[in-house]
Short mmCIF file of C-alpha atoms and ligand atoms in Angstrom, two decimals:
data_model
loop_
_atom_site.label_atom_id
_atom_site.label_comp_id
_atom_site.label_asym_id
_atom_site.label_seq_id
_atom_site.Cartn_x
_atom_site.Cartn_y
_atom_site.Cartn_z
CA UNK A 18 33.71 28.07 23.76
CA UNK A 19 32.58 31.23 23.46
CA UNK A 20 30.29 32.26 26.25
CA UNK A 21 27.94 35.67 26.67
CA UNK A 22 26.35 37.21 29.45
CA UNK A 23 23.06 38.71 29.26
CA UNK A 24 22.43 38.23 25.28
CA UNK A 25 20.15 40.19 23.34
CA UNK A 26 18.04 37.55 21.26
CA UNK A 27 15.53 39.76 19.00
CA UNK A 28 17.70 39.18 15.74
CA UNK A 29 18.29 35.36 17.03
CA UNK A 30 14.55 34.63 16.54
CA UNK A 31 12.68 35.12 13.04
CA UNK A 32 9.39 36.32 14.49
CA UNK A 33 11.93 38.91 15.80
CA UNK A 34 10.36 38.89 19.34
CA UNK A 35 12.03 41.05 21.96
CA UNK A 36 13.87 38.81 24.06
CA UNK A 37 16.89 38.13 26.40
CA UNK A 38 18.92 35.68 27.68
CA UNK A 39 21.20 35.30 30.86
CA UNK A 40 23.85 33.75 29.01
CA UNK A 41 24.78 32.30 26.00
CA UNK A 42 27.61 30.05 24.80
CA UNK A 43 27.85 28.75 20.80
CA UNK A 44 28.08 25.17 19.68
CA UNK A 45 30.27 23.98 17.42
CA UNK A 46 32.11 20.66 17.57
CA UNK A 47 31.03 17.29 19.81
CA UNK A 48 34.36 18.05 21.60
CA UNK A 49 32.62 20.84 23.58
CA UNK A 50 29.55 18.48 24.62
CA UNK A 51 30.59 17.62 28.17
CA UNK A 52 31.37 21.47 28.92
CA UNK A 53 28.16 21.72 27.91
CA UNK A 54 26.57 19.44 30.53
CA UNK A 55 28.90 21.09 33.18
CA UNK A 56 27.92 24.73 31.83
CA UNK A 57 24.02 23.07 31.85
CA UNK A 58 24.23 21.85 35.72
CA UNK A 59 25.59 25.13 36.50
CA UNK A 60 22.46 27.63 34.81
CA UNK A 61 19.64 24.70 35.58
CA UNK A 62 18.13 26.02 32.74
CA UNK A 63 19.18 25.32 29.24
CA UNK A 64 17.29 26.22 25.96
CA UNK A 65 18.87 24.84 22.90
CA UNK A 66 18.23 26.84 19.95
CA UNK A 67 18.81 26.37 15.98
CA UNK A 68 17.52 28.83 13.29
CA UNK A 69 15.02 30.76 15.96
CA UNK A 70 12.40 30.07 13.51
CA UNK A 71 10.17 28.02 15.29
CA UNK A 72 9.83 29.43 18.83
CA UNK A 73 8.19 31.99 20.87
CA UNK A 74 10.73 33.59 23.28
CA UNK A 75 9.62 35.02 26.52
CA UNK A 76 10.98 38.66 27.12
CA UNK A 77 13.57 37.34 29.48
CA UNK A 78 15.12 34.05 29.80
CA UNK A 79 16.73 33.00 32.93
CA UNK A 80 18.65 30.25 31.53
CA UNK A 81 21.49 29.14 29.25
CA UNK A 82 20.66 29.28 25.68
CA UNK A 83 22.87 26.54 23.50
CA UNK A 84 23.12 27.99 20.23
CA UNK A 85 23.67 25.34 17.86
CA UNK A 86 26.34 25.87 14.78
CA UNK A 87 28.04 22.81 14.12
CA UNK A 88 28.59 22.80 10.31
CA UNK A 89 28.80 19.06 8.15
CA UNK A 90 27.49 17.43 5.36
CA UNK A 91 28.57 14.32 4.55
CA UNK A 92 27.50 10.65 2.49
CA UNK A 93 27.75 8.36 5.43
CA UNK A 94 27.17 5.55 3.00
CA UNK A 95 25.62 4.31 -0.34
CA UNK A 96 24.47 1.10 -1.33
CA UNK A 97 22.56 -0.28 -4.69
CA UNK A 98 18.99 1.17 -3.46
CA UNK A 99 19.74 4.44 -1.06
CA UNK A 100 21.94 6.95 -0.04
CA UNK A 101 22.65 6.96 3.67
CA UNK A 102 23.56 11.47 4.31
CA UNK A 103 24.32 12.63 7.54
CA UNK A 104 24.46 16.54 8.33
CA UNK A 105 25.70 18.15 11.63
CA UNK A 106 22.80 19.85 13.21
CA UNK A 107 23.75 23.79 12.86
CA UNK A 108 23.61 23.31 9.02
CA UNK A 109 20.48 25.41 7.44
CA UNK A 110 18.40 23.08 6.38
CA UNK A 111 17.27 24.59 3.11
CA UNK A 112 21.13 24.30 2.13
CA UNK A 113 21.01 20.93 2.90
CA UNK A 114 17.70 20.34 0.93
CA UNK A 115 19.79 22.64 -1.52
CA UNK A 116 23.26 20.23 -1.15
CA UNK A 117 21.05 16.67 -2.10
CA UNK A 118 19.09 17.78 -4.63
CA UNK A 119 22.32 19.46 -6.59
CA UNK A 120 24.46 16.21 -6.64
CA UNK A 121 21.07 13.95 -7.78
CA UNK A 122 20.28 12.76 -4.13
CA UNK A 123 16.75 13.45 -4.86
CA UNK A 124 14.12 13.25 -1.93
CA UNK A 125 14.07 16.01 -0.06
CA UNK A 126 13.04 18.70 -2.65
CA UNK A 127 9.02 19.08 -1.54
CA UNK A 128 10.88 20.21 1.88
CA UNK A 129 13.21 23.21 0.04
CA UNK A 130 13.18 26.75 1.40
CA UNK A 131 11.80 25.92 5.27
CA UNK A 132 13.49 28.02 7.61
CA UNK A 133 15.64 26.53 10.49
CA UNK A 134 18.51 24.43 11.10
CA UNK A 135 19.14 20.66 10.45
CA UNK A 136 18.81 19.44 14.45
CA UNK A 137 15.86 21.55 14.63
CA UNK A 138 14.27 19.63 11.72
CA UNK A 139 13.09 16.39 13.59
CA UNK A 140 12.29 18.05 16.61
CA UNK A 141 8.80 19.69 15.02
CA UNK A 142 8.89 16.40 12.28
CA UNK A 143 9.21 19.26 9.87
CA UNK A 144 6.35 18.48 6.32
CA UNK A 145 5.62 20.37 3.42
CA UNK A 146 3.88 19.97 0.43
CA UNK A 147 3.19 16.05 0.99
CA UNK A 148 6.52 14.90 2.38
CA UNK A 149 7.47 14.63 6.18
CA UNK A 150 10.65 14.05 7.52
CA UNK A 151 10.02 10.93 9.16
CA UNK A 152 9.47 9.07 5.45
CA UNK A 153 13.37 10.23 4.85
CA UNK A 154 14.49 9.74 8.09
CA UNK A 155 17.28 7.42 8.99
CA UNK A 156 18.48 8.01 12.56
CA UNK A 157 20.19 10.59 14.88
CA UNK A 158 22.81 11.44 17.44
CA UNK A 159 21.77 13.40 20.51
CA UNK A 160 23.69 14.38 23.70
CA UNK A 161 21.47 14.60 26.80
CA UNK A 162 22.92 17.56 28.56
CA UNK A 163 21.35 16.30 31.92
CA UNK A 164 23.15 12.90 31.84
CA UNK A 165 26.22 14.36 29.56
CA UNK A 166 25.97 10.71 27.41
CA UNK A 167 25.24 10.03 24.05
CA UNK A 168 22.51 8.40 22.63
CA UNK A 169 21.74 6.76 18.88
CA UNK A 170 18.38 7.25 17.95
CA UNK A 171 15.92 5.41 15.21
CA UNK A 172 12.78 6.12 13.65
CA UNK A 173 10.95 4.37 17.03
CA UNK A 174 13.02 6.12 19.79
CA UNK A 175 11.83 9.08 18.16
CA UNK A 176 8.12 8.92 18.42
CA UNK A 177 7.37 11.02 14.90
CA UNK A 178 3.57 11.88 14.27
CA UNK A 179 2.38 14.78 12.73
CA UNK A 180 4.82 18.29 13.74
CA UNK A 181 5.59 16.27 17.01
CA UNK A 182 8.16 14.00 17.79
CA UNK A 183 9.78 12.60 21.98
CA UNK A 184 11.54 15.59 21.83
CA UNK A 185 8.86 18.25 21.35
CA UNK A 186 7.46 16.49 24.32
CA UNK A 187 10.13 15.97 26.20
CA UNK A 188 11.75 18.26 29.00
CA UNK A 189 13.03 21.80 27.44
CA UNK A 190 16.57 21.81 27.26
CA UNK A 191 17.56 17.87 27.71
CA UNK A 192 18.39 17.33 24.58
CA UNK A 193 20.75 18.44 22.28
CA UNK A 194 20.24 16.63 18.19
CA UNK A 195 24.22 16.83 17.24
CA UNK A 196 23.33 14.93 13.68
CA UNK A 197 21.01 13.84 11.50
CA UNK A 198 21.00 10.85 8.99
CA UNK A 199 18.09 10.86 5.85
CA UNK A 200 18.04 7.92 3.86
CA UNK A 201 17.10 9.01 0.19
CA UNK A 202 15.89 5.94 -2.05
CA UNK A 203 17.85 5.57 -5.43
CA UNK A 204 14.31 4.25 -7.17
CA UNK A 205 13.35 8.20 -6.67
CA UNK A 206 9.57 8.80 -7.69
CA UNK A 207 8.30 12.72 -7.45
CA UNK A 208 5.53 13.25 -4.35
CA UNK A 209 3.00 15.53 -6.52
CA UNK A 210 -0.01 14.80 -4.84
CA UNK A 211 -0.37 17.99 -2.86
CA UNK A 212 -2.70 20.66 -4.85
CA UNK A 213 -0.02 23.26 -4.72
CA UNK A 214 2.34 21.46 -7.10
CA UNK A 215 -0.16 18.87 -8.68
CA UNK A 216 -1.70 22.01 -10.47
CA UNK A 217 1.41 23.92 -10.63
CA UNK A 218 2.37 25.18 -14.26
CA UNK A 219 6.04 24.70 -13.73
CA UNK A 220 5.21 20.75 -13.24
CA UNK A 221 3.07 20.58 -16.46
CA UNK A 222 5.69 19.06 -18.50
CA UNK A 223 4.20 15.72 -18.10
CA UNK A 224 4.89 12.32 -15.13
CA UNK A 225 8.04 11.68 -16.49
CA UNK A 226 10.22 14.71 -17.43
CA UNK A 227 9.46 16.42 -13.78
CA UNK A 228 12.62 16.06 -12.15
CA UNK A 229 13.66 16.84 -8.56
CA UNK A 230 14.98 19.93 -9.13
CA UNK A 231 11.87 20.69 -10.83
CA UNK A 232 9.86 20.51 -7.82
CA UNK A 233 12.82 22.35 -5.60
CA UNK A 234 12.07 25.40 -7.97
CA UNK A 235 8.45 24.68 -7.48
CA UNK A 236 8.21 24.54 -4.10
CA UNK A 237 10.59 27.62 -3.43
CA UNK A 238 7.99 29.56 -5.82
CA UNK A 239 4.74 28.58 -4.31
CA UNK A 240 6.93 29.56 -0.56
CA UNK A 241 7.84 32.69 -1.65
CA UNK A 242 4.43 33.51 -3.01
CA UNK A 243 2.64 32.36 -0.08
CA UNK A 244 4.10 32.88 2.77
CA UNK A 245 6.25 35.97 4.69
CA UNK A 246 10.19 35.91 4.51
CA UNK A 247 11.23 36.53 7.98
CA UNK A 248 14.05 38.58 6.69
CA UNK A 249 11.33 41.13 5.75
CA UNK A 250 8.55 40.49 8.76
CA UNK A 251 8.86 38.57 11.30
CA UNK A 252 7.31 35.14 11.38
CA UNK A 253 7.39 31.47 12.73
CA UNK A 254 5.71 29.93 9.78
CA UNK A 255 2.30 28.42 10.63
CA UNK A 256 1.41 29.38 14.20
CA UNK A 257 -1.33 26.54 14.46
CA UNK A 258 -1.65 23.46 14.02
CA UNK A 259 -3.97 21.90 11.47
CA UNK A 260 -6.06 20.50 14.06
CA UNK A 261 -7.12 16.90 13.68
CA UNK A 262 -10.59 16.32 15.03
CA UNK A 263 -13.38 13.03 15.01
CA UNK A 264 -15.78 12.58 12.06
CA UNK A 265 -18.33 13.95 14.49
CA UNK A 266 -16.71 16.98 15.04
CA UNK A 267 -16.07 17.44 11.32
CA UNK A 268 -19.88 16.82 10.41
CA UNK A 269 -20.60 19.35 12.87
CA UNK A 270 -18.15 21.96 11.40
CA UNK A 271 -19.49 20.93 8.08
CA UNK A 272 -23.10 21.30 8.32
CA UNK A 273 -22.71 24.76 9.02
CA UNK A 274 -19.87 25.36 6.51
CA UNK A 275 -19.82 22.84 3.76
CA UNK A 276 -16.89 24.14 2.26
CA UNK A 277 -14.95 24.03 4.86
CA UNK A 278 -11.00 22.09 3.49
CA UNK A 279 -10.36 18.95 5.58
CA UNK A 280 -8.56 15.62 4.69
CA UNK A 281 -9.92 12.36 6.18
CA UNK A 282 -7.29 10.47 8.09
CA UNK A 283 -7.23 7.01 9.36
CA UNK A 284 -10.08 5.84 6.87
CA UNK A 285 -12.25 8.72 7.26
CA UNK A 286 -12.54 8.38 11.82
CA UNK A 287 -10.54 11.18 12.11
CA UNK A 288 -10.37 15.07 9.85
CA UNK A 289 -7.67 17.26 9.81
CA UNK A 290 -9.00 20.83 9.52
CA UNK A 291 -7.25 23.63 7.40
CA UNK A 292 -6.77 26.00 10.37
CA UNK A 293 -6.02 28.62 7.52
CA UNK A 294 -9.02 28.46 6.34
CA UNK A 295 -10.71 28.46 9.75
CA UNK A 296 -8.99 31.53 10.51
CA UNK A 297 -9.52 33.16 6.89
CA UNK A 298 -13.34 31.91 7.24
CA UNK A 299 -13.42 33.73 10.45
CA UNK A 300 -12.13 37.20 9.19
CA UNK A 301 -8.69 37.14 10.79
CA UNK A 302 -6.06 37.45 7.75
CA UNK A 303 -5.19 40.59 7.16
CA UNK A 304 -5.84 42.17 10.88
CA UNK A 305 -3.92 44.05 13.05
CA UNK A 306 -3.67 43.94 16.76
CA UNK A 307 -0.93 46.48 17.79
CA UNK A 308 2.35 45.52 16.83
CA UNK A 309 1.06 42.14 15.52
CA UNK A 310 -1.23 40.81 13.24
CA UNK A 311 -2.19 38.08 10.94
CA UNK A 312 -0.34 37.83 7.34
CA UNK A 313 -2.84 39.09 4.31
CA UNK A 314 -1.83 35.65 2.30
CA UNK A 315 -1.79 32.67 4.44
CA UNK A 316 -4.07 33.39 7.92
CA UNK A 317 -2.23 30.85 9.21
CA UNK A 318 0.54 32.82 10.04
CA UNK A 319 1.28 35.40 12.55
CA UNK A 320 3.82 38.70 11.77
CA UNK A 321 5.30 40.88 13.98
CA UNK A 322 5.09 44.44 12.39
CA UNK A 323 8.48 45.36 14.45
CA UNK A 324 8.66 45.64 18.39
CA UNK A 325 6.80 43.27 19.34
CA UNK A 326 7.30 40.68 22.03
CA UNK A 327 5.49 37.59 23.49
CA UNK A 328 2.71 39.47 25.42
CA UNK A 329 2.03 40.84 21.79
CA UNK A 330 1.81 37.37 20.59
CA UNK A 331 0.21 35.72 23.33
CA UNK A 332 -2.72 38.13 23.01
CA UNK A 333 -3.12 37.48 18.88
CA UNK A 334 -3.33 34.12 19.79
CA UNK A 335 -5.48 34.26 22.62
CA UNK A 336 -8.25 35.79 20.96
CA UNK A 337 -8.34 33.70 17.36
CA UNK A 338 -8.05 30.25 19.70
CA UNK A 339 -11.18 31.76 21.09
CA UNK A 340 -12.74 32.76 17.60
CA UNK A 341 -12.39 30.01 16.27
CA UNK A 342 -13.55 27.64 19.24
CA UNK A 343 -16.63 29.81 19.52
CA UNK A 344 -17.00 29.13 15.83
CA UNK A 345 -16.59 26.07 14.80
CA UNK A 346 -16.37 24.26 18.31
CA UNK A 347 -12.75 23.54 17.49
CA UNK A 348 -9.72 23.80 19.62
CA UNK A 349 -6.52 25.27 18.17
CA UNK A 350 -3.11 23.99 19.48
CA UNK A 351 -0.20 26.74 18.61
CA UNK A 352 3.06 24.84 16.30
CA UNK A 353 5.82 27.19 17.88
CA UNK A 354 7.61 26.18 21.14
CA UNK A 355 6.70 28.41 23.87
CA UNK A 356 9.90 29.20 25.55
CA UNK A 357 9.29 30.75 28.93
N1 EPU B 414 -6.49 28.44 3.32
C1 EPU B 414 -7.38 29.48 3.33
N2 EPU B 414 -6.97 30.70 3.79
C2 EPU B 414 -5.72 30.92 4.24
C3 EPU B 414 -4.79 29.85 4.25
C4 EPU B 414 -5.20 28.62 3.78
O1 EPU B 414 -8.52 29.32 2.92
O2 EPU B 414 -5.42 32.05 4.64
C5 EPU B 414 -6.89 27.15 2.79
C6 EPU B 414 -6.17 26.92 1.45
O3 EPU B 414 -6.90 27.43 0.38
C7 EPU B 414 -6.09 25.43 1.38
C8 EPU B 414 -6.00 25.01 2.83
O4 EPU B 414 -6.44 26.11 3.62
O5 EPU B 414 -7.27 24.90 0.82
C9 EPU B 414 -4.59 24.62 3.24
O6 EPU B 414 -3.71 25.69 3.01
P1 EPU B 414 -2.20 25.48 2.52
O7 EPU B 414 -2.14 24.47 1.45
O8 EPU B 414 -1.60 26.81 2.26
O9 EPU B 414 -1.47 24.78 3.74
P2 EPU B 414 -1.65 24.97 5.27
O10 EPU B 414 -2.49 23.89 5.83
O11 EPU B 414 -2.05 26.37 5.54
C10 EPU B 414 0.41 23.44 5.84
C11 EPU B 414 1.58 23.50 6.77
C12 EPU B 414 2.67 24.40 6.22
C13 EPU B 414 3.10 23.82 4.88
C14 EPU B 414 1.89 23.76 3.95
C15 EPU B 414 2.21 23.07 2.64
C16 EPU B 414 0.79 23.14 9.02
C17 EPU B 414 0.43 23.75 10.32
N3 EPU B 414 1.16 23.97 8.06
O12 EPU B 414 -0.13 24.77 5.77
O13 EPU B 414 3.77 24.33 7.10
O14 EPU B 414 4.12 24.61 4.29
O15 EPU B 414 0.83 23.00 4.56
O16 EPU B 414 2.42 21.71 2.88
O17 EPU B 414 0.74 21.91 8.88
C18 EPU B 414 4.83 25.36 8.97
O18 EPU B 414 4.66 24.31 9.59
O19 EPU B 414 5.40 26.35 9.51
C19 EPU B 414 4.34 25.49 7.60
C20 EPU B 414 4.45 26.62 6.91
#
């Protein structure tokens, strides 16, 4: 197992944040797992880390970084109604959505073209464009580099809600997702309820002829038109949250901004807020703090113009949380784990 001292992380990290690491060693097969642990004891410190895409790295890391690059895709099973896949949690999971949709396991396409890896997926519950991964979710492996064991987890264990999941909350660095398992429905039916593709002219064709791939070109489109590709400026996708706030909350938002976008959840007690638009409403897209700023198409998300670091970040953040709650009264929570 390959294993570096003092590694330079700025390309390892799509917001391409300066950042390095005491040491880093490369993951690859479950053979290398109780290494790991022993490698893990040693540092104290671990930080496990897929496509760098969601995560906001401190400028220096005392601690082992596990990059993760086990490669896999396999059908662990098939019966009359579903297709059982497991992938190996370095795969990127855009290939995977990529993989699936190619050989007619249809169910993932809404989900094409976000950035990361495959064991980084559940961690964040990744959703797009009206799909989350819980609804194709089957179950997991993870290693638990304290305890060096292995552990089988199901939908339950894993505590899914809305980009969280047990292990966004759980210690940093206990757990490493070795693979994933969807389970993708044979009785396929498209998800076109989100604006974005229900209005989208490449999905005119009418209910029945839209196929899967359909919406996989659809969704890539609408990506690429609206938001940054890392390779070009750095990015971690949405930086907030859409925060989800009480119906008095929301009335209070919305008497002073009836336009504001929000969709009622749990029968119309709670709102979740379009933080874009908060932000957008607010004046924020488009600005420029330094080597930082927010993106011109989607205020949602936060670039790094080259150079920056997480100070840079930290202070974008700082002062839209505090726009925005001196606004509208509303509290943002950043989507990115902090890495310190
Ligand atoms: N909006 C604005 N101005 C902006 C951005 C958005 O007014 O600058 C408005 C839009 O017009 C729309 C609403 O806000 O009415 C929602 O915007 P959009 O549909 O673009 O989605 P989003 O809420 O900004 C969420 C996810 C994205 C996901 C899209 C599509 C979160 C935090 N973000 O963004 O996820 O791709 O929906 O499903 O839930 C990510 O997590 O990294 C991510 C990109």
């Amino acid at each position: 197992m390959l294993h570096i001292h003092d590694q330079d992380l700025t390309s390892l990290n799509t917001l391409g944040l300066h950042s390095r690491a005491r040491a880093l060693v490369r993951y690859s097969a479950v053979g290398q797992l109780p290494l790991l642990t022993q490698q893990a004891a040693r540092y104290g410190k671990v930080m496990v880390l897929g496509g760098g895409s969601n995560v906001v790295l401190a400028p220096l890391l005392d601690c082992l970084v596990v990059k993760v690059e086990s490669q896999g895709i396999r059908v662990l099973d098939e019966s009359d109604d579903a297709w059982i896949i497991e992938a190996q949690a370095g795969e990127v999971w855009h290939d995977l959505v990529a993989h699936c949709v190619g050989r007619g396991w249809n169910g993932l396409e809404n989900l094409a073209l976000i950035p990361g890896t495959v064991g980084a997926a559940p961690v964040q519950n990744i959703g797009a464009y009206g799909v989350e991964l819980d609804q194709r979710f089957h179950s997991l492996t993870a290693w638990d580099l304290l305890n060096g064991r292995q552990l089988e987890m199901g939908p339950e264990d894993c505590r899914f809600s809305y980009r969280n999941s047990f292990f966004k909350q759980s210690e940093p660095g206990r757990w490493l997702i070795t693979a994933l398992r969807l389970r993708l429905p044979k009785a396929w039916r498209p998800a076109l309820d989100y604006p974005d593709l229900r209005d989208h002219p490449m999905l005119q064709a009418g209910g029945a002829a839209v196929s899967a791939r359909r919406i996989f070109d659809a969704v890539c489109e609408v990506r690429r038109r609206k938001l940054p590709d890392p390779a070009v400026l750095g990015n971690a996708g949405s930086f907030f949250k859409n925060p989800i706030v009480d119906a008095a909350a929301f009335d209070a938002v919305r008497k002073m901004h009836p336009d504001v976008v929000a969709y009622a959840q749990d029968d119309g007690r709670a709102y979740k807020l379009a933080a874009g638009w908060l932000i957008d409403r607010a004046g924020w897209k488009g600005r420029r703090m330094g080597r930082v700023g927010v993106h011109d198409r989607q205020a949602l998300v936060l670039v790094n113009y080259g150079g920056a670091d997480a100070r840079d970040i930290a202070q974008l953040a700082g002062a839209i949380k505090a726009d925005i709650q001196a606004r509208f009264g509303v509290m943002l929570e950043q989507e990115p784990v902090q890495v310190c």
